[in-house]
Coordinates of C-alpha atoms in Angstrom, one line a residue:
Chain A
M1 CA -29.9 7.6 11.1
N2 CA -29.9 5.7 8.0
S3 CA -31.1 2.1 8.6
E4 CA -31.2 1.0 4.9
P5 CA -28.7 -2.0 5.1
I6 CA -25.8 -2.4 2.8
K7 CA -24.6 -5.6 1.4
L8 CA -21.0 -7.2 1.2
V9 CA -20.6 -10.9 0.0
F10 CA -17.8 -13.2 0.6
A11 CA -17.3 -15.7 -1.9
G12 CA -15.0 -18.4 -2.8
P13 CA -14.7 -22.4 -2.8
M14 CA -15.3 -24.5 0.3
G15 CA -12.6 -24.4 2.9
A16 CA -10.9 -21.5 1.6
G17 CA -11.9 -19.2 5.2
K18 CA -14.8 -17.2 4.4
T19 CA -16.4 -18.0 7.4
T20 CA -13.5 -17.4 9.3
A21 CA -13.0 -13.9 7.6
I22 CA -16.5 -12.8 8.2
R23 CA -15.9 -13.6 12.0
S24 CA -12.7 -11.3 12.1
I25 CA -14.3 -8.6 10.9
A26 CA -18.1 -8.8 12.4
D27 CA -19.6 -6.9 15.3
S28 CA -21.2 -10.3 16.6
P29 CA -20.6 -13.7 15.8
P30 CA -21.8 -14.7 12.3
I31 CA -25.2 -16.7 12.0
S32 CA -23.6 -19.8 10.0
T33 CA -25.5 -22.9 8.5
E34 CA -22.7 -25.3 9.3
M35 CA -22.9 -28.9 8.9
E36 CA -20.3 -31.8 9.8
L37 CA -18.3 -32.8 6.9
S38 CA -19.3 -35.8 5.6
E39 CA -15.9 -36.5 3.9
G40 CA -12.6 -34.8 3.9
A41 CA -13.2 -33.5 7.6
S42 CA -9.7 -32.6 9.3
A43 CA -8.2 -31.2 12.6
E44 CA -8.6 -27.7 11.0
K45 CA -11.8 -28.0 9.3
S46 CA -14.8 -30.4 10.4
T47 CA -17.5 -28.3 9.2
T48 CA -18.8 -26.6 6.4
T49 CA -21.6 -24.0 5.3
V50 CA -24.3 -25.3 3.8
A51 CA -26.6 -22.2 2.8
F52 CA -25.0 -19.1 3.7
D53 CA -23.2 -16.9 6.7
F54 CA -24.7 -13.9 7.8
A55 CA -23.1 -11.2 10.0
V56 CA -23.4 -7.7 10.6
V57 CA -21.1 -4.6 10.7
N58 CA -22.6 -1.3 11.9
L59 CA -21.2 1.9 10.6
D60 CA -20.8 5.1 12.5
D61 CA -24.3 6.2 12.0
D62 CA -25.9 2.6 13.0
T63 CA -26.5 1.7 9.3
P64 CA -26.0 -2.0 9.3
L65 CA -23.6 -3.5 6.8
H66 CA -25.0 -7.1 6.1
V67 CA -22.2 -9.4 5.4
Y68 CA -23.0 -12.8 3.7
G69 CA -20.8 -15.9 3.0
M70 CA -21.5 -17.8 -0.1
P71 CA -21.8 -21.6 0.2
G72 CA -18.8 -22.8 -1.8
Q73 CA -20.3 -26.0 -3.0
E74 CA -21.2 -26.1 -6.6
Y75 CA -24.8 -27.6 -5.7
F76 CA -25.4 -24.2 -4.1
S77 CA -24.7 -22.6 -6.9
F78 CA -28.1 -21.4 -7.2
M79 CA -27.8 -19.3 -4.1
R80 CA -25.2 -16.9 -6.0
R81 CA -27.5 -15.0 -8.1
I82 CA -29.7 -14.4 -4.8
L83 CA -27.0 -13.6 -2.4
L84 CA -25.3 -11.0 -5.2
Q85 CA -28.3 -9.0 -5.9
G86 CA -27.7 -5.6 -4.5
A87 CA -24.3 -6.2 -3.1
I88 CA -21.8 -3.4 -3.2
G89 CA -19.0 -5.6 -4.1
V90 CA -17.6 -8.9 -3.5
V91 CA -14.4 -10.3 -1.8
L92 CA -13.4 -13.7 -3.0
V93 CA -11.4 -15.7 -0.9
L94 CA -9.3 -18.4 -2.3
D95 CA -7.1 -21.1 -0.5
G96 CA -3.6 -20.8 -1.6
S97 CA -2.3 -24.0 -0.4
V98 CA -4.1 -26.0 -3.4
A99 CA -2.6 -26.3 -6.5
S100 CA -5.7 -25.3 -8.5
I101 CA -5.7 -21.7 -7.2
A102 CA -5.4 -20.3 -10.4
S103 CA -8.1 -22.2 -12.0
D104 CA -10.2 -21.9 -8.8
C105 CA -9.7 -18.0 -9.6
S106 CA -10.9 -17.8 -13.3
T107 CA -13.7 -20.4 -12.1
W108 CA -15.1 -18.0 -9.8
L109 CA -14.6 -14.7 -11.4
A110 CA -16.6 -15.9 -14.2
S111 CA -19.4 -17.2 -12.1
L112 CA -19.6 -13.9 -10.4
R113 CA -19.8 -12.3 -13.9
E114 CA -22.3 -14.6 -14.6
N115 CA -24.6 -14.3 -11.8
D116 CA -24.6 -10.5 -11.5
A117 CA -23.9 -7.2 -13.7
P118 CA -20.5 -6.2 -13.3
M119 CA -19.4 -5.7 -9.7
H120 CA -16.5 -4.7 -7.9
V121 CA -14.3 -7.5 -6.7
V122 CA -11.2 -8.2 -4.6
I123 CA -9.4 -11.3 -4.0
G124 CA -8.0 -12.6 -0.9
I125 CA -5.7 -15.9 -0.6
T126 CA -5.5 -17.7 2.6
K127 CA -3.3 -20.4 3.8
T128 CA -0.1 -19.0 2.1
D129 CA 1.8 -19.4 5.3
Q130 CA 1.3 -23.2 4.9
A131 CA 2.6 -23.1 1.4
P132 CA 6.0 -21.8 1.0
Q133 CA 5.8 -22.9 -3.0
F134 CA 2.8 -20.5 -3.3
S135 CA 3.2 -18.0 -6.3
L136 CA 1.2 -14.9 -6.9
A137 CA 2.2 -15.1 -10.7
A138 CA -0.6 -17.7 -11.8
V139 CA -3.3 -15.9 -9.7
R140 CA -1.9 -12.5 -11.6
N141 CA -2.2 -14.1 -15.0
A142 CA -5.8 -15.3 -14.4
I143 CA -6.6 -11.9 -13.3
R144 CA -5.0 -10.4 -16.4
Q145 CA -7.1 -12.6 -18.7
T146 CA -10.1 -10.7 -17.4
R147 CA -8.8 -7.5 -18.4
Q148 CA -9.9 -5.9 -15.0
P149 CA -7.5 -4.6 -12.5
I150 CA -8.8 -6.7 -9.7
P151 CA -6.8 -6.3 -6.4
V152 CA -5.5 -9.6 -5.1
F153 CA -3.6 -9.6 -1.7
T154 CA -2.4 -12.7 0.6
F155 CA -4.1 -12.5 4.0
D156 CA -4.9 -14.2 7.2
A157 CA -8.3 -15.0 7.6
R158 CA -8.3 -14.9 11.3
D159 CA -6.5 -11.5 11.6
T160 CA -8.8 -8.6 12.1
E161 CA -6.6 -5.9 10.4
Q162 CA -5.6 -8.2 7.4
T163 CA -9.3 -8.8 6.8
T164 CA -10.5 -5.2 7.3
H165 CA -7.6 -4.4 5.0
L166 CA -9.0 -6.5 2.1
V167 CA -12.3 -4.4 2.5
R168 CA -10.4 -1.4 2.3
A169 CA -8.5 -2.3 -1.1
L170 CA -12.4 -2.9 -2.3
L171 CA -13.4 0.5 -1.2
V172 CA -10.5 2.0 -2.7
S173 CA -11.1 0.3 -5.8
M174 CA -14.6 1.5 -6.2
T175 CA -12.9 5.4 -6.1
Chain B
M1 CA 0.6 18.4 -3.3
K2 CA 1.1 18.3 0.4
V3 CA 4.3 19.8 1.7
D4 CA 5.4 19.4 5.3
L5 CA 7.6 22.2 6.7
T6 CA 9.1 22.3 9.9
A7 CA 11.0 25.3 11.9
A8 CA 13.3 25.7 14.9
G9 CA 14.8 28.4 16.4
L10 CA 13.1 31.2 14.5
T11 CA 12.1 34.5 16.0
D12 CA 8.3 35.1 16.5
E13 CA 8.1 37.5 13.6
A14 CA 10.3 35.3 11.1
R15 CA 8.0 32.6 12.0
H16 CA 5.0 34.5 11.2
I17 CA 6.5 35.5 7.9
L18 CA 7.4 31.8 6.9
Q19 CA 3.7 31.0 7.9
V20 CA 2.2 33.7 5.7
A21 CA 4.3 32.6 2.8
A22 CA 3.7 29.0 3.3
N23 CA 0.0 29.6 3.1
L24 CA 0.3 31.5 -0.1
L25 CA 1.8 28.4 -1.8
G26 CA -1.6 27.4 -2.4
A27 CA -1.3 29.6 -5.5
Y28 CA 1.1 27.0 -6.9
R29 CA -1.5 24.3 -5.7
L30 CA 0.7 23.3 -2.9
S31 CA -0.7 22.7 0.4
A32 CA 2.0 23.6 2.9
R33 CA 1.6 22.8 6.5
L34 CA 4.3 24.5 8.8
R35 CA 4.8 23.1 12.2
E36 CA 7.5 23.2 15.1
W37 CA 10.3 20.7 14.5
D38 CA 9.9 17.8 16.6
G39 CA 12.4 15.5 15.2
T40 CA 10.3 13.4 12.6
R41 CA 10.6 13.6 9.1
C42 CA 9.5 16.6 6.9
D43 CA 10.2 18.0 3.3
A44 CA 12.3 20.9 4.9
L45 CA 13.2 22.6 7.8
F46 CA 13.9 26.1 8.5
V47 CA 16.3 27.6 11.3
D48 CA 17.8 30.4 12.5
A49 CA 21.4 29.2 12.4
M50 CA 22.5 31.8 15.0
D51 CA 20.3 30.5 17.2
G52 CA 21.6 27.3 19.4
Y53 CA 18.4 25.2 19.2
G54 CA 18.2 25.9 15.6
R55 CA 22.0 24.7 15.1
R56 CA 21.1 21.5 17.0
A57 CA 17.9 21.1 15.0
A58 CA 19.8 21.6 11.8
E59 CA 22.4 19.0 12.7
S60 CA 19.9 16.4 13.3
A61 CA 17.9 16.8 10.2
Q62 CA 21.2 17.0 8.3
R63 CA 22.0 13.6 9.6
R64 CA 18.7 12.3 8.4
G65 CA 19.1 13.8 4.9
I66 CA 16.3 16.3 5.6
R67 CA 17.0 19.7 3.8
V68 CA 17.9 22.7 5.8
I69 CA 17.1 26.2 5.4
H70 CA 19.0 29.2 7.2
F71 CA 15.6 31.8 7.3
G72 CA 17.1 35.0 8.7
D73 CA 18.9 38.1 7.5
A74 CA 22.1 37.2 9.2
P75 CA 24.7 35.8 6.8
A76 CA 24.5 32.0 6.3
P77 CA 26.9 29.9 8.2
A78 CA 30.1 28.6 6.3
D79 CA 28.3 25.4 5.9
G80 CA 27.5 24.5 2.4
A81 CA 24.8 22.0 3.2
I82 CA 22.7 24.6 4.7
L83 CA 20.6 27.2 2.0
H84 CA 20.1 30.5 2.6
I85 CA 16.8 32.2 2.3
P86 CA 16.6 36.0 3.8
S87 CA 13.5 36.6 5.9
S88 CA 13.4 40.5 5.4
G89 CA 12.5 40.2 1.4
P90 CA 9.4 40.8 -0.2
I91 CA 6.8 38.3 0.5
A92 CA 6.3 37.3 -3.2
A93 CA 9.9 36.9 -3.9
L94 CA 9.9 34.5 -0.6
V95 CA 6.8 32.6 -2.0
R96 CA 8.6 31.8 -5.3
Q97 CA 11.7 30.8 -3.7
L98 CA 9.9 28.5 -1.5
Q99 CA 8.1 27.0 -4.7
H100 CA 11.2 26.7 -6.4
L101 CA 13.1 24.9 -3.5
I102 CA 10.6 22.6 -2.9
V103 CA 9.1 21.6 -6.3
A104 CA 11.0 22.8 -9.3
S105 CA 14.3 21.7 -8.2
P106 CA 14.3 18.6 -6.2
A107 CA 18.2 18.3 -6.6
V108 CA 18.4 21.0 -3.9
R109 CA 18.4 18.8 -1.4
A110 CA 21.4 19.8 1.3
V111 CA 22.6 16.2 1.4
A112 CA 22.7 13.5 -1.3
P113 CA 20.6 10.5 -0.4
P114 CA 22.6 7.5 0.0
A115 CA 22.4 4.7 -2.4
S116 CA 19.8 2.3 -0.7
N117 CA 19.3 -1.1 -1.2
I118 CA 15.7 -0.6 -2.1
V119 CA 17.1 2.1 -5.0
Q120 CA 19.8 -0.6 -6.0
M121 CA 17.0 -3.3 -6.1
A122 CA 15.1 -1.2 -8.4
V123 CA 17.4 0.1 -11.0
S124 CA 20.8 -2.4 -10.8
P125 CA 21.1 -4.0 -14.0
A126 CA 22.5 -7.0 -12.4
W127 CA 19.6 -7.4 -9.9
L128 CA 16.7 -6.6 -12.3
G129 CA 14.2 -9.2 -12.7
H130 CA 16.4 -11.7 -10.6
D131 CA 15.5 -13.4 -7.4
L132 CA 17.8 -12.0 -4.6
A133 CA 19.2 -13.2 -1.3
F134 CA 19.6 -10.6 1.4
R135 CA 22.1 -11.7 4.2
G136 CA 23.5 -10.2 7.5
G137 CA 24.0 -10.7 11.2
G138 CA 23.7 -14.3 10.5
R139 CA 20.3 -13.9 8.9
E140 CA 19.1 -14.6 5.5
I141 CA 16.0 -14.1 3.4
L142 CA 15.3 -14.9 -0.1
M143 CA 13.4 -12.3 -2.0
L144 CA 11.8 -14.1 -4.8
R145 CA 10.4 -11.6 -7.3
S146 CA 9.1 -14.6 -9.5
S147 CA 6.4 -15.5 -7.1
S148 CA 6.1 -12.1 -5.1
R149 CA 7.1 -13.9 -1.9
V150 CA 9.9 -13.7 0.5
L151 CA 11.0 -16.9 2.2
A152 CA 13.0 -17.0 5.5
A153 CA 13.7 -19.6 8.1
S154 CA 11.8 -17.5 10.7
L155 CA 9.6 -14.7 11.0
S156 CA 12.1 -13.3 13.3
D157 CA 14.5 -13.5 10.4
I158 CA 12.2 -11.5 8.2
L159 CA 11.6 -8.8 10.4
C160 CA 15.1 -8.3 11.4
C161 CA 15.9 -8.1 7.5
R162 CA 13.1 -5.5 6.8
D163 CA 14.7 -3.3 9.8
H164 CA 18.2 -3.6 8.2
F165 CA 17.3 -3.3 4.8
D166 CA 19.1 0.0 4.2
D167 CA 21.9 -1.2 6.4
P168 CA 25.2 -1.2 4.1
A169 CA 26.8 -3.8 5.9
W170 CA 24.3 -6.2 5.1
S171 CA 24.4 -7.7 1.2
I172 CA 22.3 -8.7 -1.4
E173 CA 22.9 -11.5 -4.0
V174 CA 21.4 -12.7 -6.9
L175 CA 19.8 -16.4 -6.5
Q176 CA 21.2 -18.4 -9.5
V177 CA 18.2 -20.1 -11.3
G178 CA 17.5 -23.4 -10.5
A179 CA 19.7 -23.1 -7.4
T180 CA 18.2 -25.5 -4.5
R181 CA 16.4 -23.4 -2.0
P182 CA 17.4 -24.3 1.6
S183 CA 14.8 -26.6 3.2
T184 CA 14.7 -24.6 6.2
H185 CA 13.5 -21.6 4.7
H186 CA 9.1 -22.5 5.4
V187 CA 8.2 -19.2 6.5
A188 CA 6.6 -17.0 3.5
V189 CA 5.5 -13.4 3.4
S190 CA 4.3 -11.3 0.6
L191 CA 7.4 -9.5 -1.2
D192 CA 5.3 -6.4 -2.1
S193 CA 4.2 -5.8 1.8
F194 CA 7.8 -6.6 2.9
L195 CA 9.1 -3.7 0.5
C196 CA 6.4 -1.4 1.2
Q197 CA 7.2 -1.6 5.1
A198 CA 11.0 -1.9 4.7
V199 CA 11.0 1.5 2.8
E200 CA 9.5 2.9 5.7
A201 CA 12.4 2.1 7.8
V202 CA 15.0 3.9 5.2
S203 CA 16.5 7.2 7.0
G204 CA 16.2 10.2 4.9
P205 CA 14.9 11.0 1.6
L206 CA 15.0 8.7 -1.3
P207 CA 16.1 9.9 -4.7
P208 CA 13.3 11.5 -7.0
H209 CA 12.4 9.1 -9.9
A210 CA 13.2 10.0 -13.3
A211 CA 11.1 12.2 -15.3
G212 CA 8.3 10.5 -17.0
R213 CA 5.4 8.4 -16.1
W214 CA 4.9 5.1 -14.5
I215 CA 2.2 2.3 -14.6
L216 CA 1.6 -0.3 -12.5
Q217 CA 1.6 -3.9 -14.1
D218 CA -0.5 -5.6 -11.4
W219 CA -1.9 -4.9 -8.3
P220 CA 0.6 -5.2 -5.4
D221 CA 0.0 -7.6 -2.5
L222 CA -0.4 -5.3 0.3
G223 CA -2.4 -7.9 2.5
A224 CA 0.0 -7.7 5.5
A225 CA 1.1 -4.3 4.9
T226 CA -2.3 -3.1 7.0
R227 CA -0.6 0.0 8.2
Q228 CA 0.4 1.3 4.8
V229 CA -3.3 2.7 3.7
A230 CA -1.4 5.2 1.8
A231 CA 0.1 2.5 -0.5
L232 CA -3.4 1.5 -1.3
R233 CA -4.3 4.7 -2.6
L234 CA -1.1 5.0 -4.7
A235 CA -1.7 1.8 -6.2
Q236 CA -5.3 2.7 -7.0
A237 CA -4.0 6.0 -8.5
L238 CA -1.7 4.3 -10.8
R239 CA -4.5 2.0 -11.6
R240 CA -6.2 4.9 -13.3
G241 CA -3.2 5.4 -15.9
P242 CA 0.3 6.7 -16.3
A243 CA 1.4 9.3 -13.9
T244 CA 4.6 11.1 -12.7
A245 CA 5.4 11.1 -9.1
A246 CA 3.9 14.8 -8.7
E247 CA 0.8 13.7 -10.6
L248 CA 0.4 11.1 -8.0
A249 CA 0.9 13.1 -5.2
A250 CA -1.8 15.1 -6.3
R251 CA -4.0 12.7 -7.1
T252 CA -4.0 11.0 -3.8
D253 CA -3.1 14.2 -1.5
L254 CA 0.0 12.2 -0.3
G255 CA 3.1 14.1 0.4
L256 CA 5.9 14.0 -2.7
D257 CA 8.3 12.1 -0.3
E258 CA 5.9 9.5 0.6
V259 CA 4.9 9.0 -3.2
T260 CA 8.7 8.6 -3.9
R261 CA 9.2 5.9 -1.3
Y262 CA 6.5 3.8 -2.4
L263 CA 7.2 4.1 -5.9
W264 CA 10.8 2.9 -5.1
A265 CA 9.1 0.0 -3.1
L266 CA 7.0 -1.1 -6.1
R267 CA 10.2 -0.8 -8.7
A268 CA 12.2 -2.8 -6.6
A269 CA 9.0 -5.6 -6.5
G270 CA 9.4 -5.4 -9.9
L271 CA 5.7 -4.1 -10.6
L272 CA 6.2 -0.6 -11.8
Q273 CA 7.1 0.3 -15.3
S274 CA 7.8 3.1 -17.4
A275 CA 4.8 4.1 -19.3
T276 CA 7.5 5.0 -22.2
D277 CA 8.8 1.6 -22.2
D278 CA 7.5 -0.6 -24.9
S279 CA 7.3 -3.5 -22.7
A280 CA 4.7 -1.7 -20.6
E281 CA 2.0 -1.6 -23.2
P282 CA 0.1 -4.6 -21.8
A283 CA 0.2 -3.4 -18.2
A284 CA -1.1 0.0 -19.7
A285 CA -3.8 -1.7 -21.4
I286 CA -4.7 -3.1 -18.2
A287 CA -4.7 -0.1 -16.1
A288 CA -6.7 1.8 -18.8
V289 CA -9.4 -0.4 -18.4
E290 CA -12.0 1.3 -16.3
S291 CA -14.5 -0.9 -14.2
T292 CA -18.0 -0.9 -15.6
A293 CA -19.4 -2.1 -12.1
A294 CA -21.2 0.9 -10.3
A295 CA -19.8 2.3 -6.9
P296 CA -22.2 2.8 -4.0
A297 CA -23.3 6.6 -3.5
G298 CA -20.7 8.8 -2.2
G299 CA -22.3 9.1 1.1
V300 CA -22.4 5.2 1.7
L301 CA -18.9 4.8 0.4
A302 CA -17.8 7.4 2.9
R303 CA -19.4 6.0 5.8
L304 CA -18.1 2.2 4.9
A305 CA -14.5 4.1 4.5
R306 CA -14.9 5.6 7.8
R307 CA -15.9 2.1 9.5
F308 CA -12.8 0.3 7.5
G309 CA -10.3 3.0 8.9
L310 CA -9.8 4.6 5.6
G311 CA -10.5 8.2 7.0
W312 CA -12.5 9.8 3.9
K313 CA -14.5 12.9 4.7

């Protein structure tokens, strides 16, 4: 048995679906530091993560995969370097229903580059089912600017299979 | 490269000879598996056309566009669609014939593949680069290559169109630029995932791709194609640089037929370019960028892959 933990980080702006995605693949409910939203609460989202989410996925030899969810708010940006330290990769979760998705993508990729040495990243875009006007073209353009072939998928963060597939893409991109 | 061979109605001796020849294909770097015909897709079916079960299997395979070889010493039946390889010749000659049949001459397919919608979508000059509408059976989907999305009035319309994508009775038309989109089309899914799933429903083999190397312009959106793990591996293999279909099959350990299918899907999605095409240069530059990020150690990666259903050793 190898008990040394491995670390995977879910990053992205507030409300994109990081906690939901982590919950869909974790072996047990994530430990979350959620607080009620002081403003902007809706029927779909009334709380937000204020420190980080943490969950465990056990591998076949009982090695724990520690899954962390970064807080999305900018005033918690100091947490990013701490959470990224030693991570094998990042799942960047973006909200496909907002008009600013391309700039969100650029901002977060730049932030990840600033906070850690080069790291494997995969991008998952949520809520596109609520946005018929959503176009992947703008996000692909933003990725091309980085000159890194980062996989980008649309996915339903509530769906275990689709979140798992996103992690598969991250692993495949490491080969 | 993996090769999937099946047999029906052969004598024990002929089956044994074929098994030995299939094993010896390893000398040509072909990993051939010989199994009993079970009605599923394969690269070639070997039958004794004098045997009743062999004939029925051959008819069924021909209907699906699978190449059929009469493997025996009796004269070949008067059916031009069935090739004949004698089973009593030298084993080395038999191996060469198999190798030639499988790799060197894809044109020997017994039945010409039909002009699939997915192939038309990939190569038809009238459709290239355009958004398209796919209609039939009172249903309609809009395939928007400009945004990599499929729009429809309902999810059942999308699933039904996916299942009928190769139905010649259903039609594809170009959507005029600036045309008003139906306000009822509020369900959206990934075009890339849709096509990778649709291509699996196409019966029979798809035509081989033109000689030359291919390059992926962008990563395909495979978020909803959770069962198409092979498409993930193919996309990553294309990311490593331009490659032919055969090279991709070797890189990924996938069958040539599977590689061919997904390449057609990616071409139809507008993501695949010929590496010799001048316009492909920016994509080639992207694909040539090697990630500088460190990957976890092989053992860790293998454990993660097993846990998340990639099945690596």
